[in-house]
mmCIF file of C-alpha atoms in Angstrom:
data_model
loop_
_atom_site.group_PDB
_atom_site.id
_atom_site.type_symbol
_atom_site.label_atom_id
_atom_site.label_comp_id
_atom_site.label_asym_id
_atom_site.label_seq_id
_atom_site.Cartn_x
_atom_site.Cartn_y
_atom_site.Cartn_z
ATOM 1 C CA MET V 1 -1.916 0.181 8.892
ATOM 2 C CA GLY V 2 -3.770 2.714 10.452
ATOM 3 C CA PHE V 3 -5.741 6.363 9.223
ATOM 4 C CA ASN V 4 -3.828 9.815 7.746
ATOM 5 C CA THR V 5 -5.478 13.075 7.925
ATOM 6 C CA TRP V 6 -4.879 14.354 4.340
ATOM 7 C CA ASN V 7 -7.453 13.015 1.823
ATOM 8 C CA ALA V 8 -10.850 13.683 3.860
ATOM 9 C CA TYR V 9 -9.633 17.238 6.168
ATOM 10 C CA HIS V 10 -6.338 18.759 3.778
ATOM 11 C CA CYS V 11 -5.406 21.333 6.269
ATOM 12 C CA ASP V 12 -8.702 21.552 8.008
ATOM 13 C CA ILE V 13 -7.785 19.504 10.660
ATOM 14 C CA ASN V 14 -7.259 19.799 14.961
ATOM 15 C CA GLU V 15 -6.963 18.105 18.168
ATOM 16 C CA SER V 16 -10.871 17.301 18.504
ATOM 17 C CA ILE V 17 -11.086 15.479 14.847
ATOM 18 C CA ILE V 18 -7.983 13.592 15.578
ATOM 19 C CA VAL V 19 -9.166 12.557 18.957
ATOM 20 C CA GLU V 20 -12.505 11.806 17.458
ATOM 21 C CA ASN V 21 -11.357 9.607 14.895
ATOM 22 C CA ALA V 22 -9.052 7.843 17.096
ATOM 23 C CA ARG V 23 -12.176 6.691 19.119
ATOM 24 C CA LEU V 24 -14.099 5.761 16.089
ATOM 25 C CA MET V 25 -11.336 3.982 15.248
ATOM 26 C CA GLU V 26 -11.640 1.280 18.563
ATOM 27 C CA THR V 27 -15.278 1.772 18.036
ATOM 28 C CA LEU V 28 -15.738 0.319 14.546
ATOM 29 C CA GLY V 29 -13.416 -2.511 14.431
ATOM 30 C CA LEU V 30 -10.849 -0.507 12.479
ATOM 31 C CA LEU V 31 -8.376 -0.883 15.299
ATOM 32 C CA GLY V 32 -8.918 -4.664 15.819
ATOM 33 C CA ALA V 33 -8.588 -5.059 12.344
ATOM 34 C CA GLY V 34 -5.228 -3.601 12.334
ATOM 35 C CA TYR V 35 -5.772 -0.175 11.908
ATOM 36 C CA ASN V 36 -3.338 0.950 14.673
ATOM 37 C CA TYR V 37 -1.003 3.897 13.775
ATOM 38 C CA MET V 38 -3.569 7.660 13.741
ATOM 39 C CA ASN V 39 -0.931 9.493 12.007
ATOM 40 C CA ILE V 40 -1.383 13.648 11.671
ATOM 41 C CA ASP V 41 -0.636 15.178 8.105
ATOM 42 C CA ASP V 42 0.277 18.838 7.628
ATOM 43 C CA CYS V 43 -0.458 21.619 8.691
ATOM 44 C CA TYR V 44 -0.579 20.862 11.953
ATOM 45 C CA SER V 45 1.868 23.858 12.973
ATOM 46 C CA GLU V 46 2.651 27.585 13.686
ATOM 47 C CA LYS V 47 4.026 28.726 10.406
ATOM 48 C CA LYS V 48 7.177 30.240 12.044
ATOM 49 C CA ARG V 49 9.418 28.194 14.426
ATOM 50 C CA SER V 50 10.317 29.294 18.257
ATOM 51 C CA PRO V 51 12.976 31.370 19.147
ATOM 52 C CA GLU V 52 14.496 29.150 20.735
ATOM 53 C CA GLY V 53 14.275 26.987 16.935
ATOM 54 C CA ASP V 54 11.797 24.743 17.086
ATOM 55 C CA ILE V 55 8.320 23.924 15.720
ATOM 56 C CA VAL V 56 5.342 24.600 17.484
ATOM 57 C CA ALA V 57 2.003 23.126 17.736
ATOM 58 C CA HIS V 58 -0.512 25.291 16.663
ATOM 59 C CA LYS V 59 -1.529 27.510 19.488
ATOM 60 C CA THR V 60 -5.629 27.676 18.185
ATOM 61 C CA ARG V 61 -6.038 23.996 16.519
ATOM 62 C CA PHE V 62 -4.005 22.242 19.048
ATOM 63 C CA PRO V 63 -4.247 24.281 22.153
ATOM 64 C CA SER V 64 -3.394 20.969 24.469
ATOM 65 C CA GLY V 65 -0.449 20.432 22.790
ATOM 66 C CA MET V 66 0.897 17.389 21.208
ATOM 67 C CA LYS V 67 2.416 15.091 23.868
ATOM 68 C CA ALA V 68 -0.920 15.381 25.895
ATOM 69 C CA LEU V 69 -2.589 14.257 21.973
ATOM 70 C CA THR V 70 -0.220 11.945 21.645
ATOM 71 C CA ASN V 71 -0.947 10.491 25.246
ATOM 72 C CA GLU V 72 -4.610 10.160 24.386
ATOM 73 C CA ILE V 73 -3.832 7.555 21.606
ATOM 74 C CA HIS V 74 -1.579 5.876 23.202
ATOM 75 C CA GLN V 75 -4.714 5.447 26.024
ATOM 76 C CA LEU V 76 -6.289 4.223 22.419
ATOM 77 C CA GLY V 77 -3.967 1.232 22.153
ATOM 78 C CA MET V 78 -3.060 2.878 18.937
ATOM 79 C CA LYS V 79 0.239 4.318 17.889
ATOM 80 C CA ALA V 80 0.781 7.839 16.567
ATOM 81 C CA GLY V 81 2.395 9.577 13.373
ATOM 82 C CA ILE V 82 3.607 13.187 12.434
ATOM 83 C CA TYR V 83 4.650 15.064 9.224
ATOM 84 C CA GLY V 84 7.718 16.751 8.431
ATOM 85 C CA ASP V 85 9.326 17.780 5.235
ATOM 86 C CA SER V 86 13.055 17.290 4.049
ATOM 87 C CA GLY V 87 12.614 21.041 2.525
ATOM 88 C CA TRP V 88 12.618 24.568 4.330
ATOM 89 C CA PHE V 89 8.780 24.286 4.608
ATOM 90 C CA THR V 90 6.478 22.020 4.229
ATOM 91 C CA CYS V 91 3.814 21.404 0.764
ATOM 92 C CA GLN V 92 1.657 24.471 2.736
ATOM 93 C CA LEU V 93 4.906 26.004 3.818
ATOM 94 C CA TYR V 94 4.534 25.335 7.122
ATOM 95 C CA PRO V 95 8.281 24.777 9.199
ATOM 96 C CA GLY V 96 10.630 22.222 6.640
ATOM 97 C CA SER V 97 13.326 20.475 8.595
ATOM 98 C CA PHE V 98 16.660 20.976 6.679
ATOM 99 C CA GLN V 99 19.484 21.977 8.609
ATOM 100 C CA ASN V 100 16.943 21.728 11.660
ATOM 101 C CA GLU V 101 17.207 17.590 11.623
ATOM 102 C CA LEU V 102 18.290 16.705 14.322
ATOM 103 C CA ARG V 103 16.461 19.023 16.213
ATOM 104 C CA ASP V 104 12.962 17.832 15.111
ATOM 105 C CA ALA V 105 13.234 14.570 14.989
ATOM 106 C CA ARG V 106 14.265 14.885 18.936
ATOM 107 C CA LEU V 107 11.063 17.098 19.119
ATOM 108 C CA PHE V 108 8.540 14.182 17.190
ATOM 109 C CA GLN V 109 9.863 11.737 18.890
ATOM 110 C CA LEU V 110 11.453 12.726 22.653
ATOM 111 C CA GLU V 111 8.949 15.596 23.826
ATOM 112 C CA TRP V 112 5.924 14.967 21.604
ATOM 113 C CA GLY V 113 5.628 11.498 21.828
ATOM 114 C CA PHE V 114 5.447 10.058 18.080
ATOM 115 C CA ASP V 115 6.443 6.876 16.884
ATOM 116 C CA LEU V 116 6.567 7.274 13.063
ATOM 117 C CA LEU V 117 7.165 9.961 10.419
ATOM 118 C CA LYS V 118 5.942 11.089 6.974
ATOM 119 C CA PHE V 119 9.036 13.116 5.433
ATOM 120 C CA ASP V 120 8.091 15.343 2.350
ATOM 121 C CA ASN V 121 9.358 16.416 -0.647
ATOM 122 C CA CYS V 122 8.901 20.339 -0.627
ATOM 123 C CA ALA V 123 10.790 23.386 -0.788
ATOM 124 C CA VAL V 124 14.125 22.210 -1.917
ATOM 125 C CA PRO V 125 17.185 24.268 -0.976
ATOM 126 C CA PHE V 126 19.120 25.154 -3.968
ATOM 127 C CA ASP V 127 21.404 22.858 -5.044
ATOM 128 C CA HIS V 128 24.511 24.778 -3.756
ATOM 129 C CA ILE V 129 23.297 24.841 -0.362
ATOM 130 C CA ILE V 130 21.824 21.314 -0.503
ATOM 131 C CA ARG V 131 24.994 19.571 -2.410
ATOM 132 C CA GLU V 132 22.886 16.321 -2.272
ATOM 133 C CA GLY V 133 20.782 14.191 -4.434
ATOM 134 C CA ILE V 134 17.486 13.409 -2.997
ATOM 135 C CA VAL V 135 18.866 10.163 -1.460
ATOM 136 C CA GLY V 136 21.521 12.471 0.694
ATOM 137 C CA LYS V 137 18.376 14.811 1.086
ATOM 138 C CA TYR V 138 16.567 11.683 3.125
ATOM 139 C CA GLN V 139 19.854 10.893 4.590
ATOM 140 C CA ARG V 140 19.736 13.692 6.267
ATOM 141 C CA MET V 141 17.356 13.268 8.794
ATOM 142 C CA ALA V 142 18.077 9.222 8.707
ATOM 143 C CA ASP V 143 20.632 9.773 10.754
ATOM 144 C CA ALA V 144 19.108 12.205 13.165
ATOM 145 C CA ILE V 145 16.632 9.551 13.872
ATOM 146 C CA SER V 146 19.003 7.154 14.452
ATOM 147 C CA GLN V 147 20.467 9.083 16.944
ATOM 148 C CA VAL V 148 17.437 9.880 18.878
ATOM 149 C CA SER V 149 16.811 5.744 19.304
ATOM 150 C CA LYS V 150 19.927 5.604 21.234
ATOM 151 C CA GLU V 151 18.133 7.574 23.848
ATOM 152 C CA PRO V 152 17.602 4.477 26.512
ATOM 153 C CA GLY V 153 14.709 2.928 26.102
ATOM 154 C CA LYS V 154 13.964 4.507 22.505
ATOM 155 C CA LEU V 155 13.718 2.703 19.323
ATOM 156 C CA PRO V 156 13.798 4.216 15.901
ATOM 157 C CA MET V 157 10.881 5.999 14.908
ATOM 158 C CA VAL V 158 9.016 4.510 11.770
ATOM 159 C CA PHE V 159 10.657 6.540 8.301
ATOM 160 C CA SER V 160 7.821 7.007 5.751
ATOM 161 C CA LEU V 161 8.985 8.696 2.862
ATOM 162 C CA CYS V 162 6.889 10.824 0.291
ATOM 163 C CA GLN V 163 9.054 11.906 -2.223
ATOM 164 C CA TRP V 164 6.242 10.770 -5.305
ATOM 165 C CA GLY V 165 7.859 8.365 -6.362
ATOM 166 C CA ARG V 166 11.314 10.712 -7.964
ATOM 167 C CA GLU V 167 14.894 8.852 -8.904
ATOM 168 C CA GLN V 168 13.285 5.403 -7.890
ATOM 169 C CA PRO V 169 13.194 5.145 -4.420
ATOM 170 C CA TRP V 170 11.951 1.076 -4.526
ATOM 171 C CA LEU V 171 16.072 1.309 -5.486
ATOM 172 C CA TRP V 172 17.507 2.775 -2.403
ATOM 173 C CA GLY V 173 14.541 3.813 0.537
ATOM 174 C CA LYS V 174 14.703 0.852 1.927
ATOM 175 C CA ARG V 175 18.064 1.547 3.313
ATOM 176 C CA PHE V 176 16.770 3.975 5.922
ATOM 177 C CA SER V 177 13.017 3.862 5.854
ATOM 178 C CA GLN V 178 10.153 1.904 5.863
ATOM 179 C CA SER V 179 8.066 2.630 2.905
ATOM 180 C CA TRP V 180 8.438 4.771 0.220
ATOM 181 C CA ARG V 181 5.852 6.796 -1.876
ATOM 182 C CA THR V 182 5.848 5.474 -5.765
ATOM 183 C CA THR V 183 3.944 7.972 -7.642
ATOM 184 C CA GLY V 184 1.978 11.296 -7.441
ATOM 185 C CA ASP V 185 -0.651 12.077 -5.292
ATOM 186 C CA ILE V 186 -3.523 10.450 -5.494
ATOM 187 C CA GLU V 187 -7.111 10.906 -6.400
ATOM 188 C CA PRO V 188 -10.326 9.840 -5.676
ATOM 189 C CA THR V 189 -11.100 8.543 -8.754
ATOM 190 C CA TRP V 190 -11.052 5.173 -11.368
ATOM 191 C CA ARG V 191 -8.307 6.931 -13.529
ATOM 192 C CA SER V 192 -6.099 7.849 -10.859
ATOM 193 C CA ILE V 193 -6.134 4.460 -9.242
ATOM 194 C CA ALA V 194 -5.597 2.149 -12.154
ATOM 195 C CA SER V 195 -2.621 4.346 -13.142
ATOM 196 C CA ILE V 196 -1.086 3.670 -9.738
ATOM 197 C CA ILE V 197 -1.974 -0.170 -10.084
ATOM 198 C CA ASN V 198 0.149 0.389 -13.609
ATOM 199 C CA GLN V 199 3.394 2.173 -12.218
ATOM 200 C CA ASN V 200 3.448 -0.141 -9.201
ATOM 201 C CA SER V 201 2.968 -3.235 -12.041
ATOM 202 C CA PHE V 202 6.785 -2.942 -12.698
ATOM 203 C CA ILE V 203 8.505 -2.796 -9.296
ATOM 204 C CA THR V 204 6.404 -4.796 -7.415
ATOM 205 C CA TRP V 205 9.930 -6.996 -6.273
ATOM 206 C CA ALA V 206 10.236 -4.383 -3.988
ATOM 207 C CA SER V 207 8.330 -4.921 -1.525
ATOM 208 C CA ASP V 208 9.126 -7.168 1.599
ATOM 209 C CA PHE V 209 9.056 -7.444 5.331
ATOM 210 C CA TYR V 210 12.276 -5.030 5.428
ATOM 211 C CA GLY V 211 10.221 -2.148 3.383
ATOM 212 C CA HIS V 212 6.877 -0.958 1.247
ATOM 213 C CA ASN V 213 6.264 0.307 -1.894
ATOM 214 C CA ASP V 214 3.700 2.711 -0.686
ATOM 215 C CA MET V 215 0.573 3.488 -3.035
ATOM 216 C CA ASP V 216 -0.592 6.434 -1.305
ATOM 217 C CA ILE V 217 -3.816 7.026 1.425
ATOM 218 C CA LEU V 218 -6.149 5.190 0.759
ATOM 219 C CA GLU V 219 -9.521 6.897 -1.090
ATOM 220 C CA VAL V 220 -12.430 4.040 0.132
ATOM 221 C CA GLY V 221 -15.361 6.104 1.700
ATOM 222 C CA ASN V 222 -14.284 9.306 0.303
ATOM 223 C CA GLY V 223 -17.388 8.693 -1.837
ATOM 224 C CA ALA V 224 -16.274 9.403 -5.608
ATOM 225 C CA LEU V 225 -15.915 5.373 -6.058
ATOM 226 C CA THR V 226 -18.439 2.796 -6.786
ATOM 227 C CA TYR V 227 -18.471 -0.003 -4.663
ATOM 228 C CA GLU V 228 -16.432 -2.563 -6.635
ATOM 229 C CA GLU V 229 -13.517 -0.015 -7.576
ATOM 230 C CA GLU V 230 -13.554 0.469 -3.823
ATOM 231 C CA LYS V 231 -13.348 -3.049 -3.356
ATOM 232 C CA ALA V 232 -10.590 -3.238 -6.627
ATOM 233 C CA HIS V 233 -8.430 -0.156 -4.973
ATOM 234 C CA PHE V 234 -8.364 -2.320 -1.890
ATOM 235 C CA THR V 235 -7.470 -5.189 -3.108
ATOM 236 C CA ALA V 236 -4.867 -4.389 -5.175
ATOM 237 C CA TRP V 237 -3.285 -1.414 -2.425
ATOM 238 C CA ALA V 238 -3.374 -4.723 0.238
ATOM 239 C CA LEU V 239 -2.023 -7.926 -1.980
ATOM 240 C CA MET V 240 0.209 -5.353 -3.584
ATOM 241 C CA LYS V 241 1.757 -5.119 0.743
ATOM 242 C CA SER V 242 1.407 -1.599 0.612
ATOM 243 C CA PRO V 243 0.890 0.803 4.061
ATOM 244 C CA LEU V 244 -3.156 0.602 4.605
ATOM 245 C CA LEU V 245 -3.794 4.004 5.901
ATOM 246 C CA ILE V 246 -7.344 4.749 5.818
ATOM 247 C CA GLY V 247 -8.242 8.457 4.698
ATOM 248 C CA ALA V 248 -12.238 8.905 5.125
ATOM 249 C CA ASP V 249 -13.714 10.645 7.425
ATOM 250 C CA LEU V 250 -14.645 8.011 10.097
ATOM 251 C CA ALA V 251 -17.579 10.077 11.608
ATOM 252 C CA SER V 252 -19.470 9.709 8.014
ATOM 253 C CA VAL V 253 -17.910 6.415 6.486
ATOM 254 C CA SER V 254 -20.572 3.971 4.887
ATOM 255 C CA LYS V 255 -21.221 0.536 6.119
ATOM 256 C CA GLU V 256 -20.238 -0.308 2.728
ATOM 257 C CA ALA V 257 -16.763 0.930 2.919
ATOM 258 C CA LEU V 258 -15.998 -0.031 6.956
ATOM 259 C CA GLU V 259 -16.838 -3.470 5.366
ATOM 260 C CA ILE V 260 -14.438 -2.938 2.435
ATOM 261 C CA LEU V 261 -11.905 -1.857 5.147
ATOM 262 C CA LYS V 262 -12.377 -4.472 7.561
ATOM 263 C CA ASN V 263 -11.949 -7.675 4.635
ATOM 264 C CA GLU V 264 -10.059 -9.983 7.338
ATOM 265 C CA ASP V 265 -9.227 -12.482 4.730
ATOM 266 C CA VAL V 266 -7.815 -9.467 1.686
ATOM 267 C CA ILE V 267 -6.043 -7.820 5.160
ATOM 268 C CA ALA V 268 -4.271 -11.491 6.788
ATOM 269 C CA ILE V 269 -2.636 -11.401 3.271
ATOM 270 C CA ASN V 270 -1.595 -7.632 4.185
ATOM 271 C CA GLN V 271 -0.548 -8.755 6.996
ATOM 272 C CA ASP V 272 1.229 -12.247 6.086
ATOM 273 C CA PRO V 273 3.466 -13.385 9.040
ATOM 274 C CA VAL V 274 5.176 -15.462 6.373
ATOM 275 C CA VAL V 275 5.449 -14.350 3.082
ATOM 276 C CA GLY V 276 6.615 -10.593 2.889
ATOM 277 C CA THR V 277 6.759 -10.228 -0.718
ATOM 278 C CA ALA V 278 3.559 -8.378 -3.231
ATOM 279 C CA ILE V 279 1.716 -10.343 -5.645
ATOM 280 C CA SER V 280 2.591 -9.465 -9.199
ATOM 281 C CA PRO V 281 1.224 -9.748 -12.629
ATOM 282 C CA PHE V 282 1.354 -13.290 -14.367
ATOM 283 C CA ARG V 283 -0.269 -11.468 -17.254
ATOM 284 C CA TRP V 284 -1.089 -8.036 -18.256
ATOM 285 C CA GLY V 285 -4.611 -9.586 -20.116
ATOM 286 C CA ILE V 286 -5.038 -6.203 -22.538
ATOM 287 C CA ASN V 287 -1.719 -5.493 -22.692
ATOM 288 C CA PRO V 288 1.116 -7.444 -24.471
ATOM 289 C CA ASP V 289 2.789 -8.699 -21.232
ATOM 290 C CA TRP V 290 5.461 -5.715 -19.651
ATOM 291 C CA VAL V 291 3.430 -2.816 -20.735
ATOM 292 C CA SER V 292 2.374 -0.294 -19.459
ATOM 293 C CA ASN V 293 -0.777 1.627 -19.613
ATOM 294 C CA GLU V 294 -1.992 3.612 -17.188
ATOM 295 C CA THR V 295 -5.909 3.159 -17.923
ATOM 296 C CA HIS V 296 -5.117 -0.563 -18.273
ATOM 297 C CA PRO V 297 -2.684 -2.094 -16.009
ATOM 298 C CA ALA V 298 -2.341 -5.668 -15.779
ATOM 299 C CA GLN V 299 -5.449 -8.096 -14.560
ATOM 300 C CA TYR V 300 -3.916 -11.221 -13.627
ATOM 301 C CA TRP V 301 -1.600 -11.012 -10.517
ATOM 302 C CA SER V 302 -0.479 -14.030 -8.110
ATOM 303 C CA ASP V 303 2.340 -14.168 -5.211
ATOM 304 C CA GLU V 304 2.581 -17.070 -2.362
ATOM 305 C CA SER V 305 1.413 -17.030 0.903
ATOM 306 C CA ALA V 306 1.264 -18.879 4.064
ATOM 307 C CA ASN V 307 -1.769 -20.281 3.806
ATOM 308 C CA GLY V 308 -2.008 -20.909 -0.259
ATOM 309 C CA THR V 309 -1.721 -19.498 -3.865
ATOM 310 C CA VAL V 310 -3.377 -15.549 -3.925
ATOM 311 C CA PHE V 311 -4.468 -14.817 -7.224
ATOM 312 C CA MET V 312 -5.785 -11.106 -7.929
ATOM 313 C CA LEU V 313 -8.645 -10.562 -11.326
ATOM 314 C CA LEU V 314 -8.654 -7.056 -12.505
ATOM 315 C CA ASN V 315 -11.375 -5.935 -14.654
ATOM 316 C CA THR V 316 -9.793 -2.699 -16.145
ATOM 317 C CA LEU V 317 -12.445 -2.379 -18.611
ATOM 318 C CA ASP V 318 -16.097 -0.205 -18.277
ATOM 319 C CA GLU V 319 -17.858 -3.198 -18.927
ATOM 320 C CA PRO V 320 -18.553 -6.784 -17.142
ATOM 321 C CA ALA V 321 -15.869 -9.844 -18.537
ATOM 322 C CA ASP V 322 -14.719 -13.313 -18.230
ATOM 323 C CA MET V 323 -11.637 -13.637 -17.140
ATOM 324 C CA PHE V 324 -9.887 -16.900 -17.632
ATOM 325 C CA PHE V 325 -6.106 -18.272 -17.214
ATOM 326 C CA ASN V 326 -4.480 -21.594 -16.638
ATOM 327 C CA LEU V 327 -3.515 -22.266 -12.458
ATOM 328 C CA THR V 328 0.088 -22.960 -13.907
ATOM 329 C CA GLU V 329 0.267 -19.428 -15.225
ATOM 330 C CA SER V 330 1.430 -18.084 -12.046
ATOM 331 C CA PRO V 331 4.982 -19.633 -10.698
ATOM 332 C CA TRP V 332 3.589 -20.485 -7.329
ATOM 333 C CA ILE V 333 1.155 -23.624 -8.877
ATOM 334 C CA ARG V 334 2.272 -26.860 -9.271
ATOM 335 C CA ALA V 335 1.281 -28.847 -12.353
ATOM 336 C CA GLY V 336 -0.347 -31.939 -11.916
ATOM 337 C CA ARG V 337 -2.161 -30.828 -9.017
ATOM 338 C CA LYS V 338 -6.123 -30.102 -7.877
ATOM 339 C CA TYR V 339 -6.469 -26.872 -5.434
ATOM 340 C CA SER V 340 -9.394 -25.934 -3.366
ATOM 341 C CA VAL V 341 -10.762 -22.087 -3.985
ATOM 342 C CA ARG V 342 -11.438 -19.746 -1.198
ATOM 343 C CA ASP V 343 -13.186 -16.224 -2.930
ATOM 344 C CA LEU V 344 -11.688 -13.832 -0.059
ATOM 345 C CA TRP V 345 -14.944 -10.889 -0.599
ATOM 346 C CA SER V 346 -17.852 -13.588 -0.141
ATOM 347 C CA HIS V 347 -15.220 -15.695 2.233
ATOM 348 C CA SER V 348 -16.413 -18.685 0.501
ATOM 349 C CA GLU V 349 -15.282 -21.950 -0.163
ATOM 350 C CA ASN V 350 -16.287 -22.365 -4.016
ATOM 351 C CA GLY V 351 -14.923 -26.311 -4.998
ATOM 352 C CA THR V 352 -11.855 -26.944 -6.875
ATOM 353 C CA ALA V 353 -10.164 -25.933 -9.637
ATOM 354 C CA ILE V 354 -8.381 -28.386 -12.095
ATOM 355 C CA ARG V 355 -5.903 -26.261 -14.813
ATOM 356 C CA ASN V 356 -7.643 -23.988 -15.435
ATOM 357 C CA PHE V 357 -9.942 -21.170 -13.808
ATOM 358 C CA THR V 358 -12.992 -18.687 -15.254
ATOM 359 C CA ALA V 359 -14.182 -15.636 -13.004
ATOM 360 C CA GLN V 360 -17.456 -15.049 -15.407
ATOM 361 C CA GLY V 361 -19.286 -11.414 -15.020
ATOM 362 C CA VAL V 362 -16.439 -9.626 -13.074
ATOM 363 C CA PRO V 363 -17.742 -5.986 -12.864
ATOM 364 C CA ALA V 364 -16.349 -3.411 -14.698
ATOM 365 C CA HIS V 365 -13.370 -1.715 -12.699
ATOM 366 C CA GLY V 366 -13.935 -4.982 -10.299
ATOM 367 C CA VAL V 367 -11.814 -7.360 -8.366
ATOM 368 C CA ILE V 368 -11.795 -11.032 -7.922
ATOM 369 C CA ALA V 369 -9.363 -12.225 -5.023
ATOM 370 C CA LEU V 370 -9.006 -15.925 -4.622
ATOM 371 C CA LEU V 371 -6.866 -18.039 -2.151
ATOM 372 C CA LEU V 372 -5.779 -21.574 -3.573
ATOM 373 C CA ARG V 373 -4.480 -24.144 -1.609
ATOM 374 C CA ASP V 374 -3.376 -27.267 -2.898
ATOM 375 C CA ALA V 375 -5.723 -30.471 -2.771
ATOM 376 C CA GLY V 376 -4.095 -33.166 -3.961
ATOM 377 C CA ASP V 377 -3.171 -34.878 -7.363
ATOM 378 C CA GLU V 378 -5.727 -34.242 -10.671
ATOM 379 C CA PRO V 379 -7.841 -37.232 -11.327
ATOM 380 C CA GLU V 380 -6.150 -39.406 -13.497
ATOM 381 C CA ALA V 381 -5.334 -40.143 -17.239
ATOM 382 C CA LEU V 382 -6.255 -35.705 -18.014
ATOM 383 C CA GLU V 383 -6.094 -34.571 -21.745
ATOM 384 C CA PRO V 384 -3.763 -33.048 -22.855
ATOM 385 C CA PRO V 385 -1.018 -34.311 -20.832
ATOM 386 C CA CYS V 386 0.282 -31.046 -20.476
ATOM 387 C CA VAL V 387 -1.979 -28.296 -20.424
ATOM 388 C CA ARG V 388 0.686 -25.820 -21.189
ATOM 389 C CA PRO V 389 1.833 -27.324 -24.580
ATOM 390 C CA GLU V 390 5.542 -25.544 -24.806
ATOM 391 C CA TRP V 391 7.912 -28.257 -24.758
ATOM 392 C CA CYS V 392 5.472 -31.096 -23.451
ATOM 393 C CA MET V 393 7.116 -34.429 -24.007
ATOM 394 C CA ASP V 394 6.931 -38.368 -23.001
ATOM 395 C CA GLN V 395 9.789 -40.201 -21.767
ATOM 396 C CA ASN V 396 10.283 -41.809 -24.963
ATOM 397 C CA GLY V 397 11.322 -38.254 -26.791
ATOM 398 C CA THR V 398 7.621 -37.717 -28.668
ATOM 399 C CA LEU V 399 7.081 -33.989 -28.257
ATOM 400 C CA ILE V 400 3.928 -33.831 -27.859
ATOM 401 C CA GLU V 401 1.470 -30.483 -29.127
ATOM 402 C CA SER V 402 -1.744 -30.214 -27.456
ATOM 403 C CA GLY V 403 -4.406 -27.695 -26.979
ATOM 404 C CA VAL V 404 -6.157 -26.062 -23.696
ATOM 405 C CA SER V 405 -7.726 -28.845 -21.843
ATOM 406 C CA ASN V 406 -11.056 -27.973 -21.032
ATOM 407 C CA SER V 407 -10.711 -29.298 -17.733
ATOM 408 C CA HIS V 408 -11.918 -25.859 -15.287
ATOM 409 C CA LEU V 409 -14.005 -24.578 -12.966
ATOM 410 C CA ASP V 410 -16.268 -21.509 -13.532
ATOM 411 C CA LEU V 411 -16.992 -19.517 -11.107
#
């Protein structure tokens, strides 16, 4: 969790902007909510390396130097992140790290004091030079980070791969990184949000305590999404256990955006100390299950957590809709039990759900996020005997064919 400069500023960054946003992270309560990384993206350096071969901080935009900047960030109780590239140049044509991996890792961590490295995928060397696939290309910097961490008192920098989902990083990124980008760059539009959710719905299994699918920097607070869309965006990123990196100008961020970013109930699921896995779809809804749809991703999601079963209902329609499910469609719910219901956005306890649940009037592109806790046995003699009739059988061998129970909770 933290802040990244790219979405709000792109290349228009300087040390004053970094320090101002770092201080605002503290005063606005975001640091207290868990956002503890201040990450600098592309365009912080001079266009050429020094005569000795080092990357040089931009003399006009960062006149105090990077070590002074990371010292100030650390004094605020935060960690500092920096950006690099696995190729000849960064995506904005500043120096990349290819063939300088160890030199740059030492510079970033030992001399400049950074704790995290975001590593991009631009300016790829010719095949006859690199003679590696994408795994080997990123392994070079991973090895350099490992070597630098052998210095006394040093832990490895957090290594965040930014390779836009190329060559299925969810299969190999966990070998040497803590997160990996799963898609191309995010945009502040609902179509982009829906597309990223759709693509990630098929690889939720890859996230756990050892590494995370990175769905890209948050667009909450950048003004182009509706309030309901921002809530859905934040909920999906948080419950799918993506890194949560704020990408808005904190000096002008709205009260509503701040309330979304500081939702303690939702953040608690993202930062669950017991369960590291992501929510996954149990029913796609509009589409047949396991069917990709960039504009209408899966709608019904769940996962276990330290404090109960988490549900996300995502209305991908352009109009309000009622959303209904049987509780035991989720693998984390026990049949024959009732469940207390907590709404993670209203922060309210909303009665008890038995067998089924209906969320009424979910706004267009809106979300419902729930935490269900076991509340004991359901009432005796409910009919039908099985809410899900497939192979429902009496102990005498009689196969029971039944419809869906009418016993449910409306929200």
